[in-house]
Tab-separated table of C-alpha atoms and ligand atoms in Angstrom:
chain	number	residue	atom	x	y	z
A	15	MET	CA	58.230	88.169	99.830
A	16	PRO	CA	57.601	84.703	101.436
A	17	GLN	CA	55.717	83.803	98.476
A	18	GLU	CA	58.675	84.654	96.253
A	19	SER	CA	61.187	82.682	98.266
A	20	ALA	CA	58.815	79.577	98.014
A	21	GLY	CA	58.755	79.936	94.301
A	22	LEU	CA	62.664	80.170	94.309
A	23	VAL	CA	62.912	76.888	96.345
A	24	GLU	CA	60.506	74.975	94.082
A	25	TRP	CA	62.338	76.255	91.064
A	26	CYS	CA	65.695	75.056	92.723
A	27	CYS	CA	64.078	71.623	93.195
A	28	VAL	CA	62.597	71.393	89.938
A	29	TRP	CA	65.701	72.776	88.047
A	30	PRO	CA	67.728	69.599	88.110
A	31	PHE	CA	64.890	67.284	86.575
A	32	PHE	CA	64.261	70.116	83.952
A	33	ALA	CA	67.961	70.558	83.148
A	34	THR	CA	68.470	66.959	82.703
A	35	SER	CA	65.704	66.381	80.401
A	36	LEU	CA	66.571	69.538	78.486
A	37	CYS	CA	70.322	68.608	78.223
A	38	CYS	CA	69.372	65.013	77.447
A	39	LYS	CA	66.929	65.826	74.740
A	40	ASP	CA	68.039	63.904	71.519
A	41	ARG	CA	71.196	62.552	73.363
A	42	LYS	CA	71.598	58.906	74.126
A	43	LYS	CA	71.632	58.473	77.860
A	44	ILE	CA	74.202	56.117	78.969
A	45	VAL	CA	75.320	54.967	82.403
A	46	ILE	CA	78.957	53.705	83.105
A	47	VAL	CA	79.946	52.252	86.286
A	48	LEU	CA	83.369	53.119	87.706
A	49	LEU	CA	84.802	50.188	89.615
A	50	GLY	CA	88.096	49.314	91.323
A	51	LEU	CA	89.696	48.832	94.796
A	52	ASP	CA	89.945	51.787	97.106
A	53	SER	CA	92.640	54.339	96.154
A	54	SER	CA	93.139	52.672	92.701
A	55	GLY	CA	92.265	56.163	91.275
A	56	LYS	CA	88.907	56.054	90.012
A	57	SER	CA	87.912	59.581	91.222
A	58	THR	CA	91.007	61.104	90.081
A	59	LEU	CA	90.576	59.171	86.649
A	60	LEU	CA	87.131	60.697	86.507
A	61	ALA	CA	88.340	64.094	86.848
A	62	LYS	CA	90.816	63.473	84.177
A	63	LEU	CA	88.181	62.171	81.812
A	64	ARG	CA	86.176	65.349	82.482
A	65	LYS	CA	89.143	67.460	81.871
A	66	GLU	CA	88.997	68.945	85.187
A	67	LYS	CA	91.849	70.484	86.861
A	68	PHE	CA	93.473	67.963	89.100
A	69	THR	CA	92.837	68.414	92.675
A	70	SER	CA	93.437	65.814	95.380
A	71	VAL	CA	90.344	63.951	96.132
A	72	LEU	CA	88.860	62.305	99.326
A	73	PRO	CA	87.908	58.723	99.440
A	74	THR	CA	84.438	58.073	97.876
A	75	CYS	CA	82.001	57.169	100.405
A	76	GLY	CA	79.486	55.053	98.735
A	77	PHE	CA	78.611	56.705	95.483
A	78	SER	CA	79.155	59.889	93.468
A	79	CYS	CA	77.596	60.582	90.171
A	80	LYS	CA	79.002	62.895	87.374
A	81	LYS	CA	77.192	63.531	84.211
A	82	TRP	CA	78.379	65.378	81.153
A	83	LYS	CA	77.889	65.437	77.386
A	84	ILE	CA	80.193	63.773	74.754
A	85	GLN	CA	79.161	63.767	71.168
A	86	ASP	CA	75.775	62.199	71.134
A	87	PHE	CA	75.955	60.944	74.507
A	88	ALA	CA	74.791	62.091	77.769
A	89	VAL	CA	77.184	60.237	79.955
A	90	TYR	CA	76.423	59.481	83.517
A	91	VAL	CA	79.466	58.108	85.467
A	92	PHE	CA	78.707	56.271	88.588
A	93	ASP	CA	81.854	56.390	90.769
A	94	LEU	CA	81.474	53.593	93.362
A	95	GLY	CA	83.407	53.663	96.519
A	96	GLY	CA	85.982	50.975	96.528
A	97	ARG	CA	86.482	50.175	99.978
A	98	LYS	CA	85.601	46.647	100.962
A	99	GLY	CA	82.420	47.706	103.056
A	100	PHE	CA	81.198	49.617	99.807
A	101	ARG	CA	81.729	46.895	97.308
A	102	GLY	CA	78.500	45.018	98.051
A	103	ILE	CA	76.641	48.054	96.671
A	104	TRP	CA	78.282	47.690	93.312
A	105	PRO	CA	76.047	44.985	91.604
A	106	HIS	CA	72.857	47.012	92.486
A	107	TYR	CA	74.155	49.503	89.684
A	108	PHE	CA	74.962	46.825	87.167
A	109	ALA	CA	71.562	46.546	85.539
A	110	GLU	CA	71.385	50.084	84.349
A	111	ALA	CA	75.065	50.136	83.159
A	112	TYR	CA	75.739	50.245	79.629
A	113	GLY	CA	79.538	49.648	80.256
A	114	ALA	CA	82.205	49.693	83.006
A	115	ILE	CA	85.537	51.114	83.672
A	116	PHE	CA	87.526	48.924	86.057
A	117	VAL	CA	90.506	50.663	87.576
A	118	LEU	CA	93.714	48.720	88.676
A	119	ASP	CA	96.327	50.179	90.722
A	120	SER	CA	99.849	49.276	89.109
A	121	ASN	CA	101.630	50.194	92.466
A	122	ASP	CA	99.610	47.997	94.703
A	123	LYS	CA	101.310	44.719	93.954
A	124	ALA	CA	99.908	43.345	97.455
A	125	ARG	CA	96.251	43.707	96.301
A	126	PHE	CA	96.577	42.873	92.775
A	127	SER	CA	95.069	39.370	93.107
A	128	GLU	CA	92.078	40.946	95.343
A	129	ALA	CA	91.704	43.414	92.337
A	130	LYS	CA	91.520	40.823	89.913
A	131	GLU	CA	89.129	38.737	91.784
A	132	GLU	CA	86.807	41.938	92.132
A	133	LEU	CA	87.098	42.418	88.390
A	134	GLN	CA	86.217	38.716	87.717
A	135	ASN	CA	83.123	38.974	90.078
A	136	ALA	CA	81.942	42.140	88.185
A	137	VAL	CA	82.271	40.852	84.743
A	138	SER	CA	80.722	37.589	85.730
A	139	ASN	CA	77.637	39.243	87.173
A	140	THR	CA	74.480	38.551	85.184
A	141	TYR	CA	73.838	42.208	84.722
A	142	LEU	CA	77.273	43.086	83.520
A	143	VAL	CA	78.397	40.026	81.601
A	144	GLY	CA	78.849	40.779	77.881
A	145	LYS	CA	78.779	44.657	78.253
A	146	PRO	CA	81.831	46.540	77.219
A	147	VAL	CA	84.477	47.090	79.908
A	148	LEU	CA	87.495	49.250	79.847
A	149	VAL	CA	90.296	48.215	82.182
A	150	VAL	CA	92.589	50.708	83.182
A	151	ALA	CA	96.257	50.042	84.541
A	152	ASN	CA	96.515	53.249	86.419
A	153	LYS	CA	99.445	54.798	88.409
A	154	GLN	CA	101.777	53.843	85.303
A	155	GLY	CA	104.065	56.752	86.333
A	156	PRO	CA	107.883	56.468	86.524
A	157	GLY	CA	108.938	53.546	88.778
A	158	SER	CA	105.558	52.066	89.212
A	159	ALA	CA	105.698	48.498	90.701
A	160	MET	CA	104.095	46.450	87.967
A	161	ARG	CA	104.776	47.152	84.272
A	162	PHE	CA	101.725	47.366	81.879
A	163	ASP	CA	103.104	44.284	79.900
A	164	ASP	CA	103.193	42.160	83.131
A	165	ILE	CA	99.412	43.542	83.958
A	166	LYS	CA	98.362	42.400	80.710
A	167	PHE	CA	99.935	39.030	80.927
A	168	SER	CA	98.640	38.366	84.393
A	169	LEU	CA	95.028	39.251	83.178
A	170	ARG	CA	95.261	36.530	80.378
A	171	PRO	CA	94.189	33.544	82.282
A	172	LEU	CA	91.174	35.520	83.548
A	173	GLU	CA	90.428	36.519	79.932
A	174	ALA	CA	90.906	33.044	78.488
A	175	ALA	CA	89.082	31.042	81.294
A	176	HIS	CA	86.351	33.396	82.404
A	177	ASN	CA	84.243	36.018	81.490
A	178	LEU	CA	86.366	38.890	80.498
A	179	ALA	CA	86.489	37.381	77.089
A	180	GLU	CA	82.636	37.680	76.869
A	181	CYS	CA	82.850	41.129	77.627
A	182	LYS	CA	84.102	43.390	74.953
A	183	CYS	CA	87.219	44.403	76.931
A	184	ASN	CA	90.006	46.812	76.387
A	185	LEU	CA	93.089	47.487	78.452
A	186	GLN	CA	94.566	50.975	78.645
A	187	GLU	CA	97.578	52.293	80.764
A	188	GLY	CA	98.302	55.562	82.132
A	189	ASP	CA	98.722	57.957	85.173
A	190	ALA	CA	95.476	59.760	86.220
A	191	ALA	CA	97.593	62.068	88.548
A	192	LEU	CA	100.208	62.888	86.121
A	193	ASP	CA	100.076	63.316	82.282
A	194	GLY	CA	98.001	60.404	81.617
A	195	ASP	CA	95.463	60.634	78.797
A	196	PHE	CA	92.523	58.202	79.079
A	197	GLN	CA	90.343	59.729	76.157
A	198	GLU	CA	91.456	57.034	73.946
A	199	GLY	CA	90.043	54.363	76.389
A	200	LEU	CA	86.964	56.492	76.745
A	201	GLN	CA	86.454	56.826	73.164
A	202	TRP	CA	86.779	53.037	72.604
A	203	LEU	CA	84.127	52.411	75.457
A	204	LEU	CA	81.705	54.952	73.764
A	205	GLU	CA	82.170	53.699	70.264
A	206	THR	CA	81.736	50.122	71.482
A	207	ILE	CA	78.550	51.182	73.255
A	208	GLN	CA	77.281	53.050	70.335
A	209	LEU	CA	77.711	49.855	68.028
A	210	GLN	CA	75.329	47.855	70.173
A	211	TYR	CA	73.263	50.771	71.619
A	212	LYS	CA	69.796	49.493	71.119
A	213	GLU	CA	70.712	46.007	72.310
A	214	LEU	CA	72.200	47.359	75.374
A	215	ARG	CA	69.213	49.878	75.976
A	216	ASP	CA	66.634	46.954	75.713
A	217	ARG	CA	68.709	44.919	78.097
A	218	VAL	CA	69.023	47.877	80.447
A	219	ASP	CA	65.455	48.787	80.389
A	220	LYS	CA	64.449	45.014	80.918
A	221	ASP	CA	67.026	44.355	83.608
A	222	SER	CA	66.443	47.712	85.465
A	223	SER	CA	62.558	47.195	85.694
A	224	ALA	CA	63.134	43.619	86.804
A	225	GLN	CA	65.640	44.666	89.404
A	226	ARG	CA	63.424	47.266	90.826
A	227	ALA	CA	60.337	44.846	91.035
A	228	ARG	CA	62.585	42.316	92.699
A	229	GLU	CA	63.961	45.065	95.173
A	230	SER	CA	60.507	46.332	95.903
A	231	ARG	CA	59.201	42.791	96.711
A	232	GLN	CA	62.230	42.200	98.833
A	233	ARG	CA	61.651	45.398	100.726
A	234	SER	CA	58.068	44.559	101.463
A	235	GLU	CA	59.075	40.971	102.570
A	236	ARG	CA	61.499	42.150	104.711
A	237	ARG	CA	59.066	44.793	106.208
A	238	GLU	CA	56.714	41.967	106.773
A	239	ARG	CA	59.228	39.898	108.415
A	240	ILE	CA	60.222	42.770	110.824
A	241	LYS	CA	56.557	43.456	111.736
A	242	LEU	CA	56.183	39.712	112.651
A	243	MET	CA	59.404	39.769	114.666
A	244	LYS	CA	58.110	42.787	116.474
A	245	ILE	CA	54.694	40.977	117.218
A	246	HIS	CA	56.752	38.121	118.302
A	247	LEU	CA	58.919	40.119	120.612
A	248	SER	CA	55.960	42.026	122.022
A	249	LYS	CA	54.215	38.815	123.048
A	250	ALA	CA	57.482	37.458	124.463
A	251	GLU	CA	56.677	33.944	123.838
A	252	ALA	CA	59.816	31.937	122.909
A	253	PRO	CA	62.561	34.418	122.348
A	254	CYS	CA	63.679	35.204	118.950
A	255	PRO	CA	67.052	33.762	118.068
A	256	VAL	CA	69.572	36.577	118.222
A	257	GLU	CA	71.132	35.353	114.891
A	258	ASP	CA	67.846	35.930	113.306
A	259	LEU	CA	67.728	39.375	114.720
A	260	LEU	CA	71.281	40.207	113.611
A	261	SER	CA	70.768	39.019	110.149
A	262	GLU	CA	67.764	40.890	109.829
A	263	LEU	CA	69.351	44.047	110.958
A	264	GLU	CA	72.301	43.349	108.496
A	265	SER	CA	69.894	43.354	105.634
A	266	VAL	CA	67.914	46.307	106.792
A	267	LYS	CA	71.325	48.297	107.005
A	268	GLU	CA	72.026	47.203	103.390
A	269	VAL	CA	68.752	48.328	102.096
A	270	VAL	CA	68.990	51.669	104.001
A	271	ASP	CA	72.508	52.167	102.613
A	272	TYR	CA	71.289	51.327	98.991
A	273	GLU	CA	68.182	53.375	99.260
A	274	PHE	CA	70.085	56.361	100.416
A	275	HIS	CA	72.278	55.975	97.135
A	276	GLN	CA	69.100	55.253	95.129
A	277	SER	CA	67.540	58.615	96.149
A	278	THR	CA	70.535	60.516	95.462
A	279	THR	CA	70.788	59.026	92.106
A	280	SER	CA	67.147	59.372	91.398
A	281	LEU	CA	67.626	63.251	91.544
A	282	LEU	CA	70.041	62.984	88.839
A	283	LEU	CA	68.557	60.394	86.571
A	284	PRO	CA	64.684	61.007	86.850
A	285	GLY	CA	62.984	58.178	84.813
A	286	GLN	CA	65.861	55.716	85.112
A	287	ILE	CA	65.647	54.835	88.655
A	288	VAL	CA	62.626	54.659	90.870
A	289	VAL	CA	63.067	54.560	94.626
B	325	GTP	N1	100.925	58.530	91.372
B	325	GTP	C1	99.686	58.340	91.195
B	325	GTP	N2	98.718	58.773	92.201
B	325	GTP	C2	97.419	58.580	91.886
B	325	GTP	C3	96.966	58.313	90.604
B	325	GTP	N3	95.770	58.224	90.515
B	325	GTP	C4	95.282	58.523	91.716
B	325	GTP	N4	96.284	58.788	92.597
B	325	GTP	C5	96.191	59.113	94.014
B	325	GTP	O1	95.768	57.904	94.598
B	325	GTP	C6	94.936	58.356	95.804
B	325	GTP	C7	93.588	57.760	95.640
B	325	GTP	O2	92.956	58.301	94.415
B	325	GTP	P1	91.372	58.279	94.490
B	325	GTP	O3	90.880	58.787	92.965
B	325	GTP	O4	90.815	58.928	95.520
B	325	GTP	O5	91.199	56.611	94.445
B	325	GTP	P2	89.584	56.044	94.357
B	325	GTP	O6	89.890	54.889	93.585
B	325	GTP	O7	88.673	56.850	93.818
B	325	GTP	O8	89.422	55.492	95.928
B	325	GTP	P3	88.042	55.348	96.710
B	325	GTP	O9	87.179	56.483	96.427
B	325	GTP	O10	88.400	55.106	98.073
B	325	GTP	O11	87.424	54.069	96.163
B	325	GTP	C8	94.935	59.935	95.690
B	325	GTP	O12	95.960	60.407	96.480
B	325	GTP	C9	95.422	60.202	94.246
B	325	GTP	O13	96.154	61.483	94.240
B	325	GTP	C10	97.948	57.991	89.493
B	325	GTP	O14	97.659	57.676	88.343
B	325	GTP	N5	99.396	58.223	89.886
B	326	MG	MG1	86.814	57.778	94.823
């Protein structure tokens, strides 16, 4: 009996990997990052895209991944938490992304420039620049604070002056919580990715392995620095400056957070991300 349970446990652990490889057979695997300020409606939109029944969602803590099949694609959407404290994690996922969806909250006039700045930062990032981006003006329900045309107009300078023009970008309006239909936008994103799939895949492969190598190097350098710091402290010679300790702890915290996300991801994307 204990042996049988062990077998079941083993099978349960292996199953996600088995299922992913089985489902993804012959399908093009693509990763899309879902970005936007907190409460802009990313998770609600994701539920809508997956045609799931709308239920109220909690704020995303860090990261969540959803996978489903659309036409020839096995689509993985990385729904990244939009709270300020989580935004530093976003760029870690850009290298493996084939495209992005950026959600703007049409009701949040007060934070619109903050959202635009985050959009600009994202599309200028080395790992995202030039990739297809769907910008969604969400919460376009009755009486929304900003009209779609005004949003479109206010994104123009960003498009003209910066990298939004370099990305293949499309803007769609809708209301994720009401009857908004974002399938058209998703379809545009998938078709655009399809048109340059090989090019994007080569870039993703190259950038992801470079990123993994760099992060692993940074991790070992950090470990080395911590080791030296411990030796330094144990000898209690000249005290270590408090600023050095704090900045080291800060970077360790970031790595721990990121590694936690990565380990969650590696369960879902075997072969794509190596911890
Ligand atoms: N009126 C309206 N409310 C919406 C819409 N989309 C989302 N909401 C609501 O906005 C709130 C935040 O939605 P989420 O989907 O959790 O937002 P999020 O961008 O995922 O937020 P974080 O996970 O914190 O980054 C929820 O109460 C949703 O019900 C919309 O199109 N219209
Ligand atoms: Mg969310």
